[in-house]
XYZ file of C-alpha atoms in Angstrom:
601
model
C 13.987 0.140 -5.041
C 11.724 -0.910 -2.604
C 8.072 -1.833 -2.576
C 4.819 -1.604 -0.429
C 1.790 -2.896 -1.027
C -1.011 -3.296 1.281
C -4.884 -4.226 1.298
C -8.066 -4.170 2.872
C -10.845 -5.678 2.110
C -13.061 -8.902 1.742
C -10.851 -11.149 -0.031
C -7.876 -13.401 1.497
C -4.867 -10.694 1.784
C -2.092 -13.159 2.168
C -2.239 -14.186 -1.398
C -2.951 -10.777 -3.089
C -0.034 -9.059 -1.078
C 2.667 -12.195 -1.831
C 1.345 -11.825 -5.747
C 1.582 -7.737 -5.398
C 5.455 -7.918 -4.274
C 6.074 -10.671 -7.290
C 4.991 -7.602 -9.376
C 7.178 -5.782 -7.726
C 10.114 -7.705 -7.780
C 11.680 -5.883 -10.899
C 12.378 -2.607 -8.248
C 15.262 -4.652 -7.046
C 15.356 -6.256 -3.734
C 17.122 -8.157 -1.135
C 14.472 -9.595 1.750
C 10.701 -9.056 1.681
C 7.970 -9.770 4.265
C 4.230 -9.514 5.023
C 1.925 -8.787 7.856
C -1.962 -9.825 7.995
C -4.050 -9.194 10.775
C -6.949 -11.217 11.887
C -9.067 -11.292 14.961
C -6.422 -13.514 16.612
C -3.790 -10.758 16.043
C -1.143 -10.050 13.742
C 0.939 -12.153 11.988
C 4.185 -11.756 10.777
C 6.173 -13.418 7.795
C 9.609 -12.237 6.262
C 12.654 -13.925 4.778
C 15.951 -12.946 3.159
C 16.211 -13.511 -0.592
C 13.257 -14.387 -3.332
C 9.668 -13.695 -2.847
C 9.910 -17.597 -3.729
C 11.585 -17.886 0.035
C 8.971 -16.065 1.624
C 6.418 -18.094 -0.133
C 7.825 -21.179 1.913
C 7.643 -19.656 5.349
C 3.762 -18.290 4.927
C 1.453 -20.335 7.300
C -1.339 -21.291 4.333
C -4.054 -22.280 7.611
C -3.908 -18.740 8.351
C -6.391 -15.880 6.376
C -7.436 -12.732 6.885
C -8.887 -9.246 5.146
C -6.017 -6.991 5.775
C -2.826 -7.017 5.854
C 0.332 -4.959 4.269
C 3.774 -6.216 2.618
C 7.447 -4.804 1.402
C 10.336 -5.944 -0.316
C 13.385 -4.411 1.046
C 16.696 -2.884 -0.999
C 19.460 -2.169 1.881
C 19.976 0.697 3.041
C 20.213 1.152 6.375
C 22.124 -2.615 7.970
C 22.740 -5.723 5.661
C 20.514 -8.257 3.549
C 19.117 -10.061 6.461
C 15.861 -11.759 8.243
C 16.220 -9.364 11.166
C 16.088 -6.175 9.141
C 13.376 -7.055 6.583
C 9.958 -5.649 6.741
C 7.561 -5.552 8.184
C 9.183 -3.817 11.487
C 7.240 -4.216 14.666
C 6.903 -1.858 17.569
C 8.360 -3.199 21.500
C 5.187 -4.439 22.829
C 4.253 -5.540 19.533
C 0.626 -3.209 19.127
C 2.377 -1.482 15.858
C 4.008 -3.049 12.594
C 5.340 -1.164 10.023
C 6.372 -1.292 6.575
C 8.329 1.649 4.992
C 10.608 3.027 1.539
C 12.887 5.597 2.257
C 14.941 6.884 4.073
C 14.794 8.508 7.708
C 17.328 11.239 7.950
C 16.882 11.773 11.948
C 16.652 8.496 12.572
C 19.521 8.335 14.881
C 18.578 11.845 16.549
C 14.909 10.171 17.477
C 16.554 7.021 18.806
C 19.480 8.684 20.846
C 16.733 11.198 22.210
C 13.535 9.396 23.316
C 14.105 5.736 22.517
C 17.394 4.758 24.205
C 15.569 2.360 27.039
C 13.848 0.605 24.273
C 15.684 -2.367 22.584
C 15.660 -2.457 19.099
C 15.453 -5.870 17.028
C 16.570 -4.641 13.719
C 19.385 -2.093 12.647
C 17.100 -0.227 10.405
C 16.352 3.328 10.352
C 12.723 2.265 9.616
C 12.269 0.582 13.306
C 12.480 4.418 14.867
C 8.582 4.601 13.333
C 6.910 2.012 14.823
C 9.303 2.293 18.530
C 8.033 5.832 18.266
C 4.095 5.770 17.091
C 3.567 3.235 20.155
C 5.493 5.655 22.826
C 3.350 8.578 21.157
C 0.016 6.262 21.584
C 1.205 5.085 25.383
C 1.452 8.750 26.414
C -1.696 9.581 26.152
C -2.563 10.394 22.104
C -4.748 8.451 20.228
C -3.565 6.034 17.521
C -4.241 8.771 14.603
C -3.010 11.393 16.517
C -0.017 10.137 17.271
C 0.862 8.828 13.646
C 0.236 12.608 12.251
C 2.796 13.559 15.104
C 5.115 10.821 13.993
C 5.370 12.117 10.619
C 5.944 15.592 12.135
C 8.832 14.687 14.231
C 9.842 11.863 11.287
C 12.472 13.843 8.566
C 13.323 12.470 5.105
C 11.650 10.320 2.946
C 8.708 8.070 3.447
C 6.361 6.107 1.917
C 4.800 4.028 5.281
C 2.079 2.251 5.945
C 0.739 1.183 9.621
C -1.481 -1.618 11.617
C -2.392 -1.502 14.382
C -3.172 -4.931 16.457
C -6.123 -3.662 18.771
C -8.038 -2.099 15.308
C -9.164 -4.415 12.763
C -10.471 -1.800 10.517
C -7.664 0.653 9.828
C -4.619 0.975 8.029
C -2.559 3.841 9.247
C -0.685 5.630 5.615
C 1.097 8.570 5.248
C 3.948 10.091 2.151
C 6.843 12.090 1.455
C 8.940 12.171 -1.670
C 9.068 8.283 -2.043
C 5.930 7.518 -4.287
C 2.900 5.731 -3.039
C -0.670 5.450 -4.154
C -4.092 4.359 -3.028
C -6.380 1.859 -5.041
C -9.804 2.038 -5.203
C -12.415 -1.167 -5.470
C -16.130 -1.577 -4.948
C -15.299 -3.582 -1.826
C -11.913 -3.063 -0.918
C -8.671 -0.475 -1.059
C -5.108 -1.395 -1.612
C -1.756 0.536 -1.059
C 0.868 0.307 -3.434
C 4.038 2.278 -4.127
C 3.610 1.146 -8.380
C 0.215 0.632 -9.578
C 0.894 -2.238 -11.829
C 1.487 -4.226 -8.387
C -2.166 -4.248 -8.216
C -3.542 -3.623 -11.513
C -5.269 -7.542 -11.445
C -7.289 -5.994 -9.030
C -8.257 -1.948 -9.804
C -6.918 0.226 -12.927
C -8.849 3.353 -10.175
C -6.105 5.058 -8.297
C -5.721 8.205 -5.859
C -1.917 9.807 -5.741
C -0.649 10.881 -2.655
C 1.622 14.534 -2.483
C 4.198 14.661 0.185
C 3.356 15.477 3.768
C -0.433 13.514 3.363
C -1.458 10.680 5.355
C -4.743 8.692 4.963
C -6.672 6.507 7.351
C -7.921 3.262 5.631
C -10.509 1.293 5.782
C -13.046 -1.044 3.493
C -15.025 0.925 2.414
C -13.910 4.331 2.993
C -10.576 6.260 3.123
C -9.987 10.002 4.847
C -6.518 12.177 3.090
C -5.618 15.023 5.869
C -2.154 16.919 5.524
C -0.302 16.951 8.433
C -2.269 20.044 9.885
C -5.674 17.433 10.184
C -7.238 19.198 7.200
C -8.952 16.614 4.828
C -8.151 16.821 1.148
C -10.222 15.488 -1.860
C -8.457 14.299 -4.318
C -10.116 12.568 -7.855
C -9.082 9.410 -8.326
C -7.307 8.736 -12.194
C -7.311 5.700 -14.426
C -4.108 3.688 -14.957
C -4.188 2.793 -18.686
C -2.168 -0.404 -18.700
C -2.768 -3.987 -19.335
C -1.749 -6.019 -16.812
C -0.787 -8.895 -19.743
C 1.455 -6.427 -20.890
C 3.773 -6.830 -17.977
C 3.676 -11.040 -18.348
C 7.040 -12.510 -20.264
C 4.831 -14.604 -22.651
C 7.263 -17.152 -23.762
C 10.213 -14.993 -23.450
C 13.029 -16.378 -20.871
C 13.228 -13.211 -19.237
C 11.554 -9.872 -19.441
C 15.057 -8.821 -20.495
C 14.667 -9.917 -23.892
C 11.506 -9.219 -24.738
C 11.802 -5.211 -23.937
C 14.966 -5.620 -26.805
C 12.208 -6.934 -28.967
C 9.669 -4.236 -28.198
C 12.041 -1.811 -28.950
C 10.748 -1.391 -33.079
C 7.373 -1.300 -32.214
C 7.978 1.429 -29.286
C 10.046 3.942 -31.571
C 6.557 3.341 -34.239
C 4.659 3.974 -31.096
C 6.378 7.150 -30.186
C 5.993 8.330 -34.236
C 2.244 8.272 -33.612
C 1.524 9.534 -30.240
C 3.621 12.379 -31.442
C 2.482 13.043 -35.605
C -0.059 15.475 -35.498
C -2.547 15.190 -38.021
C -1.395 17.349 -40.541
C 1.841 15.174 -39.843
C 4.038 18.020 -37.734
C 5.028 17.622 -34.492
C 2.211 17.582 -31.853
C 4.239 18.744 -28.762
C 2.878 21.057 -26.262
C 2.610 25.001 -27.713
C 3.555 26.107 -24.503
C 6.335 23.784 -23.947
C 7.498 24.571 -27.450
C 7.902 28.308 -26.602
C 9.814 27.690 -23.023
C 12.112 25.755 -25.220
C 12.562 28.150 -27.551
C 12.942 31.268 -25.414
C 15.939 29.031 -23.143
C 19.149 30.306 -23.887
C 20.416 26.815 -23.212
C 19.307 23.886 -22.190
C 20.295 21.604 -18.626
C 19.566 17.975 -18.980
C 19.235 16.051 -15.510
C 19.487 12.371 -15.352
C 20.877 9.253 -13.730
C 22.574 5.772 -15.471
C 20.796 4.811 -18.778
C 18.561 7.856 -18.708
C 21.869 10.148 -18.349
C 23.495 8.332 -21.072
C 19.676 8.610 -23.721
C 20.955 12.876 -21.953
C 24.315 12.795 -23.737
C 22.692 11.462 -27.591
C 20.006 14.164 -26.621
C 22.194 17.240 -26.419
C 24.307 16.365 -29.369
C 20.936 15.760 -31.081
C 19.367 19.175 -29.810
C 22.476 21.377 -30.488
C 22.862 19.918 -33.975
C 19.714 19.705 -35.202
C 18.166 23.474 -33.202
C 21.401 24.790 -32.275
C 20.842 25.317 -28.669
C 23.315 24.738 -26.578
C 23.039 22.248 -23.704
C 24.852 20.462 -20.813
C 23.590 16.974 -19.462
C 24.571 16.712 -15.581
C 24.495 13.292 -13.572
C 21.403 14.699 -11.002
C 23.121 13.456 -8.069
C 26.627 15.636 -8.871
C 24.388 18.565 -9.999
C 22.263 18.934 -6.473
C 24.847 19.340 -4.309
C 27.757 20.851 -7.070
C 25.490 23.084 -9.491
C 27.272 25.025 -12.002
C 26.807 28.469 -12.702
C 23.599 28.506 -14.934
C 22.394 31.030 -17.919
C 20.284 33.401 -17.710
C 17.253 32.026 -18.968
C 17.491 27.863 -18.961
C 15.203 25.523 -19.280
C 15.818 21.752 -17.468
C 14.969 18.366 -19.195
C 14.824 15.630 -16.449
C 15.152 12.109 -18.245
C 13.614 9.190 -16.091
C 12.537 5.987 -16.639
C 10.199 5.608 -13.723
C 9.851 9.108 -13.100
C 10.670 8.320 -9.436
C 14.823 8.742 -9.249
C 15.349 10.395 -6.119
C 18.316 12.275 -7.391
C 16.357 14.011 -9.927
C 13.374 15.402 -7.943
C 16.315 16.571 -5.505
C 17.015 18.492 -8.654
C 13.749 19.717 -10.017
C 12.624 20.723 -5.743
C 15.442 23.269 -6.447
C 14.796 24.327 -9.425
C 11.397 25.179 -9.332
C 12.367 27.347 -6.356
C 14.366 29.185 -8.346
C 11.453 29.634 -10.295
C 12.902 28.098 -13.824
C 11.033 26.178 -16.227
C 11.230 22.325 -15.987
C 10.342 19.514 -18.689
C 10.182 15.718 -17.569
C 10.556 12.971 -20.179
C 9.482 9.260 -18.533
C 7.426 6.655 -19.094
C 5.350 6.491 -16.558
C 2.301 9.387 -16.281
C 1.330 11.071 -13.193
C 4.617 10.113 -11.287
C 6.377 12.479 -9.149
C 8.725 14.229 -11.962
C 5.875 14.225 -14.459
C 3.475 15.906 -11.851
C 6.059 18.438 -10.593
C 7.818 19.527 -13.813
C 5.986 22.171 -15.650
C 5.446 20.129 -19.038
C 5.675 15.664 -19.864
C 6.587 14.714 -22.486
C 5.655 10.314 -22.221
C 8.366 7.870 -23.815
C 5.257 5.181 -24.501
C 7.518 2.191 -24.292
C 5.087 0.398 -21.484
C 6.249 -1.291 -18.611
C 9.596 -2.130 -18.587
C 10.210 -4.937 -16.073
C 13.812 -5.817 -16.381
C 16.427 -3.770 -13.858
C 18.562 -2.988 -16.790
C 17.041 -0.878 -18.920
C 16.339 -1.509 -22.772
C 13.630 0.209 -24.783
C 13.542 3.094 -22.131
C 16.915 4.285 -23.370
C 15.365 3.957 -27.031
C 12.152 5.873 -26.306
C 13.825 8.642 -24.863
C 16.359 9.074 -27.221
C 13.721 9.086 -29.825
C 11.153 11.742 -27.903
C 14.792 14.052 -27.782
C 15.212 14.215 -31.289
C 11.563 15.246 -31.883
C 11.938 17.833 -29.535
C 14.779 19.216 -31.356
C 13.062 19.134 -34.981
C 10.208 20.546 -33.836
C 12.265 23.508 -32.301
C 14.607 24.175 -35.622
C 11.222 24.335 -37.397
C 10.017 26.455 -35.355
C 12.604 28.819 -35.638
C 13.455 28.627 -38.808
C 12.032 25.689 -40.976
C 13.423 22.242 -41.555
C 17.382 23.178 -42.178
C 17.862 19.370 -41.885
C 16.286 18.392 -45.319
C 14.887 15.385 -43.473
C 10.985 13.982 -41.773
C 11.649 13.030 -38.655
C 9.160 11.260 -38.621
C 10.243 8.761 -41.886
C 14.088 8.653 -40.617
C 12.645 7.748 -37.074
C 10.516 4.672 -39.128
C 13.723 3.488 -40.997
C 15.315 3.286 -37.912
C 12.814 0.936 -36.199
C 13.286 -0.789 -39.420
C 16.906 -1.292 -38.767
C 16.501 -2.129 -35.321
C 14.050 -5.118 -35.897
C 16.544 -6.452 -38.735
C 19.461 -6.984 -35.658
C 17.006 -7.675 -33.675
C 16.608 -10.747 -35.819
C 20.350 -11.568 -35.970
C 20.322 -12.613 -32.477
C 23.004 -15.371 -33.500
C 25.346 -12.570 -34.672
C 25.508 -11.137 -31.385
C 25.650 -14.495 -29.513
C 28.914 -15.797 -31.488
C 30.828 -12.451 -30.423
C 30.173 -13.161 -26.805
C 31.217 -16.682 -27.782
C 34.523 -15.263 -29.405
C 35.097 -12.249 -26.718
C 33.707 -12.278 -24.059
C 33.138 -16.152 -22.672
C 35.742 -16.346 -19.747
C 36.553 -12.324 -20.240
C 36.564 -10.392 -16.684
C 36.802 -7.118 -18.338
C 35.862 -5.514 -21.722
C 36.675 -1.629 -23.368
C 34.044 -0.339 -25.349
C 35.489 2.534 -27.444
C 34.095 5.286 -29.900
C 33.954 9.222 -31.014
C 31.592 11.383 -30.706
C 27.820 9.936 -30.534
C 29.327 6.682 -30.205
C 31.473 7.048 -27.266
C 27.604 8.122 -25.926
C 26.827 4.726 -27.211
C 29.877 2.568 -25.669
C 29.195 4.279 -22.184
C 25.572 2.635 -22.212
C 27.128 -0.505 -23.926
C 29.611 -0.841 -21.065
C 26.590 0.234 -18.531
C 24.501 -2.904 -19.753
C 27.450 -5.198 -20.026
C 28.571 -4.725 -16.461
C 24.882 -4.579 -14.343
C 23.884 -7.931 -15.806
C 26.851 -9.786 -16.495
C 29.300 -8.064 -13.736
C 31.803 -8.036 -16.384
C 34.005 -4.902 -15.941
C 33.401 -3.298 -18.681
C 34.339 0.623 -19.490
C 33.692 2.942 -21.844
C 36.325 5.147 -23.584
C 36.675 8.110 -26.443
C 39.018 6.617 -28.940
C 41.527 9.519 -28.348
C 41.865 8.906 -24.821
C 42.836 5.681 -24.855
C 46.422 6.764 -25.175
C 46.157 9.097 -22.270
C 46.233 6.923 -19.883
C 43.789 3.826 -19.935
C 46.415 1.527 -22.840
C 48.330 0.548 -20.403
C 45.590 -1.510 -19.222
C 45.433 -3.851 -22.509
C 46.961 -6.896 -22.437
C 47.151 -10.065 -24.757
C 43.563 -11.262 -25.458
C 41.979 -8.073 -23.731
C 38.441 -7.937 -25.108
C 37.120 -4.247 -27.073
C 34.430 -3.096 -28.920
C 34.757 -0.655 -31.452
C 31.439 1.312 -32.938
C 31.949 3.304 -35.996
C 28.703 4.808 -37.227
C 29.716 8.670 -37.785
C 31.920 8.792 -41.486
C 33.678 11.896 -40.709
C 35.878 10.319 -37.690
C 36.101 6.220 -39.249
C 39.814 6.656 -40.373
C 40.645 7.958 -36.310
C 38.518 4.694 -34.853
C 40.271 2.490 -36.928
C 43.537 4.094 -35.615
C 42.633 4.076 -32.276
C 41.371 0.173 -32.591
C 44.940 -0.582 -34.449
C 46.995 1.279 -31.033
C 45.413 -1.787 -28.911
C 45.364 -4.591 -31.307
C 48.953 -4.326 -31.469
C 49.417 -4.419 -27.915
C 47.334 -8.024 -28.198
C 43.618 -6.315 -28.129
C 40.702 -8.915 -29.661
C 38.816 -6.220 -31.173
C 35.273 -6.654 -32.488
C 34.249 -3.735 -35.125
C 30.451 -2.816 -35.059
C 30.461 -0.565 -37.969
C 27.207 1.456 -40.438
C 26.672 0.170 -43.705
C 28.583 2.308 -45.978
C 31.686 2.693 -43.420
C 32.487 -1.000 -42.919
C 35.767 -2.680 -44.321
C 36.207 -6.113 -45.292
C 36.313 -8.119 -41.638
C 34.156 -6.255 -39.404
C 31.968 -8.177 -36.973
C 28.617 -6.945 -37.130
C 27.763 -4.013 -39.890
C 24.370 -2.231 -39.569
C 21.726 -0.890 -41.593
C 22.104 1.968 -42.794
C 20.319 5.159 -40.996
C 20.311 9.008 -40.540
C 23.289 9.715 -39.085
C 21.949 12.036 -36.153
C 19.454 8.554 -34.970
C 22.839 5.719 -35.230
C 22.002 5.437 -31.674
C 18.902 3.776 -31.673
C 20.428 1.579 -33.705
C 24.025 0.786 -32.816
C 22.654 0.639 -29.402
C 21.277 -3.402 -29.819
C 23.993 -4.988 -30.922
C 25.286 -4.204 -27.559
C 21.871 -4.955 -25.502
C 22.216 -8.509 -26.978
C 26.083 -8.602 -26.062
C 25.314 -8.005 -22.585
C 21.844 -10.422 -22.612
C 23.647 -13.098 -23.797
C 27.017 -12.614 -21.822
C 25.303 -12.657 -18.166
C 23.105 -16.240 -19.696
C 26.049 -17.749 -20.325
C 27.376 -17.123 -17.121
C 24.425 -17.991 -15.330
C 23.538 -14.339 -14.115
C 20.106 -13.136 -12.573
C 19.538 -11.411 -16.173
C 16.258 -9.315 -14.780
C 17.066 -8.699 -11.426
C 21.347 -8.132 -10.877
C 22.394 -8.070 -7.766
C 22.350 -4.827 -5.507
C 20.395 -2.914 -8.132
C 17.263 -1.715 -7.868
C 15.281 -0.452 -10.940
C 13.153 2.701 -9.408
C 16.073 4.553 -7.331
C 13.887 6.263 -4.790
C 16.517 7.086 -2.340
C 19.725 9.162 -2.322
């Protein structure tokens, strides 16, 4: 959701920011835009739609060593030219580029900059309008930015140039992430290192309430009292081929393919030599002293939350509660005595959840992020990471994430039931985890299966029901999740049981469902259930384990441990929803009005 990047240096900067927001393009966006500044003065480029767009509009006569770029996701007025970034100040002296949002926006405009006319409906604008009336009373340029983000409240992530100083880029943070890349020559900004990993793998994080002043060859972190900070820079260990498609169509399918090799990834990073469970002693005893556990998450990661605590309270008997993060920061239910919280994120950026985890750690309980992504905001301000190791995933709708995290839950609930009390399960992780990677690569190799059942369901479908009991009504909620972002089919999913409460009355002749049946115990109530809407004119396809299937089910998968079906009855419906939105022509990576890091509220 959103994107900066910025650079200065001795290099061209028109072409490394355009190719920095093409990385970036997977955050979801509507409009982007560019400024570079030269010894003639700055120049300004921005257009609604695809980076592509922008691309057309860029003068190529014009160069020059600095410069800093954005691709916007709407917030604050519509998709539009006028309200893209970069934002420049009345007189034109300041342009801006910003992620966030500005809560007093409206307060600072009403107040002190109601003669000026604005030329956007942003809340961004009220930063630049405001760091040039700071500047024209009387403060100097760094001055008045630190004042700026005093007065400022909310979230930022901004970066500033100034027209009369050649040298400088103005930068300063708060809760929306943003980082600082080092080169022998040059520094860049960027709110997700792999926009700029072609050009450093050295970066410098930023903590909320810091600004830095810029320049070649030398950068200067103060917090917002003007004392300077030194901070080490770390090493981002990714390879930047690892975010190219290859020969893939779209980065869509090949994170479906990864998805094998990431759950074999995960077994490693986490089999300790002696072949236990190598997870953090000290996170191992928080865990075990909780007297229940609070899992916080958003979307796909909430839905990897609901496998987790049926995984955790089966397998350690602990009990837990998985809460959407945005319902749980400003409704929180009346907690135990001694919890612990899981936050689940992809990016490790959701704004949602660090609203969570701020809270929590005031109250002074321990916290436990599991994401992908090291050093990000929830990893550095939880207590304890545990990594998914899936690498970059590109593609809005989210694939091997899911997959990864589901897989890092279960081995946090073996290692605490042997912890307590030995392996009760009768079962190695670590072996069940490798025949389900197994599994997953042999559907992953039936892509054909899952294109004729979009061929027979879902072609000229506008909705679809996704049903199932217990772990697999977990499933069909992240089934109907995929199937809707990418394909905007409405799709919803349902516990078998309910269906008769209420949401029946909804099927009508030729209505498309999908049934999952991977738990033995509660086959004979699915197979009711699917029989209460077939004869009301359902078209029912029947994704069933190997060793519950009957004679006419769709798609039957390999058999697995029945506490990981998941990570397996989970693909069919990735490739249901893949191939549903190429058929009708959808964006598959980028769906509209998503964004893949939410970084606001």
């Amino acid at each position: 959701m959103c994107g900066i990047v910025g650079y200065i240096g001795s290099q061209d900067a028109k072409e490394i920011l355009v190719k920095g927001l093409e990385k970036l393009e997977y955050r979801g966006y509507d409009s982007s835009g560019i400024a570079i500044l030269n010894d003639s003065g700055i120049h300004l480029y921005k257009e609604k739609g695809r980076i592509a767009a922008l691309r057309e509009v860029i003068d190529g006569e014009q160069g020059a060593w600095m410069g800093i770029g954005h691709t916007r996701w709407a917030t604050h007025g519509k998709p539009s030219k006028r309200n893209a970034h970069p934002h420049q100040s009345h007189n034109g002296r300041f342009t801006v580029v910003h992620n966030g949002v500005i809560e007093n926006y409206q307060e600072l405009k009403d107040k002190s900059l109601g003669h000026i006319p604005f030329s956007s409906d942003t809340d961004t604008e009220v930063i630049v309008q405001k760091m040039e009336q700071l500047v024209e009373s009387g403060l100097s340029v760094e001055e008045a930015f630190r004042q700026l983000l005093l007065e400022i409240k909310g979230s930022y992530a901004v970066a500033v140039l100034d027209s009369q100083d050649t040298e400088t880029i103005y930068v300063g943070k708060n809760k929306s992430p943003l980082l600082i890349g080092l080169g022998p020559d040059f520094h860049v900004i960027t709110s997700d290192a792999m926009a700029m990993l072609q050009l450093t793998n050295q970066f410098v994080e930023l903590m909320d309430e810091e600004m830095v002043i810029l320049h070649q060859h030398a950068k200067t972190i103060k917090n917002l009292n003007g004392d300077v900070i030194q901070r080490r820079p770390f090493q981002v260990k990714l390879d930047a081929r690892d975010i190219e498609k290859g020969l893939y169509p779209h980065y869509m399918l090949k994170e479906i393919d990864e998805q094998p090799l990431v759950i074999r990834k995960v077994i490693s990073k986490y089999q300790d030599g002696q072949g236990g469970i190598g997870i953090d002693p000290q996170l191992r005893e928080s865990v075990l002293m909780a007297d229940r556990l609070y899992i916080i998450a958003c979307g796909t990661s909430y839905h990897a939350g609901l496998v987790g605590k049926q995984l955790i309270e089966k397998i350690a008997n602990i009990p837990v509660e998985a809460h959407i993060a945005s319902e749980f920061l400003y409704n929180r239910p009346i907690l135990s005595a001694n919890p612990l919280f899981i936050f689940i994120s992809q990016s490790g950026e959701t704004a949602d959840s660090r609203g969570v985890l701020v809270a929590i750690k005031q109250l002074g309980y321990p916290t436990v992020t599991i994401t992908n992504v090291p050093g990000s905001t929830l990893s550095r301000e939880a207590d304890y990471t545990l990594l998914t190791h899936a690498g970059p995933e590109i593609a809005v709708a989210s694939t091997k994430a899911y997959t990864a995290q589901i897989a890092v839950l279960a081995l946090l609930a073996f290692d605490s039931v042997r912890e307590k009390n030995g392996n009760q399960q009768g079962m190695n992780p670590f072996h069940e985890l490798s025949i389900a990677a197994n599994a997953m690569e042999i559907l992953i190799n039936k892509k054909e299966m899952m294109e004729e059942v979009v061929w027979q369901y879902l072609t000229s479908s506008r909705n679809c029901f996704f049903i199932g009991r217990g772990v697999d009504y977990y499933v069909a909620l992240e089934g109907a999740l995929k199937l809707k972002e990418i394909s905007y089919i409405q799709a919803e999913g349902f516990a078998g049981g309910e269906l008769k409460h209420g949401t029946i009355a909804l099927v009508e002749e030729e209505t498309p469902a999908i049934a999952l049946i991977t738990q033995p115990h509660i086959r004979a109530n699915v197979r009711s259930n699917v029989q209460e809407i077939m004869a009301r004119g359902a078209n029912v396809c029947m994704i069933t384990m190997e060793g519950s299937e009957e004679s006419g089910d769709q798609i039957v998968l390999p058999a697995v441990h029945e506490l990981l079906t998941p990570l397996v009855s989970v693909i069919p419906l990735q490739l249901i929803s893949y191939y549903a939105a190429k058929y009708r022509g959808c964006d598959i990576d980028k769906p509209r009005n998503l964004a893949k890091s939410v970084t606001v509220e």
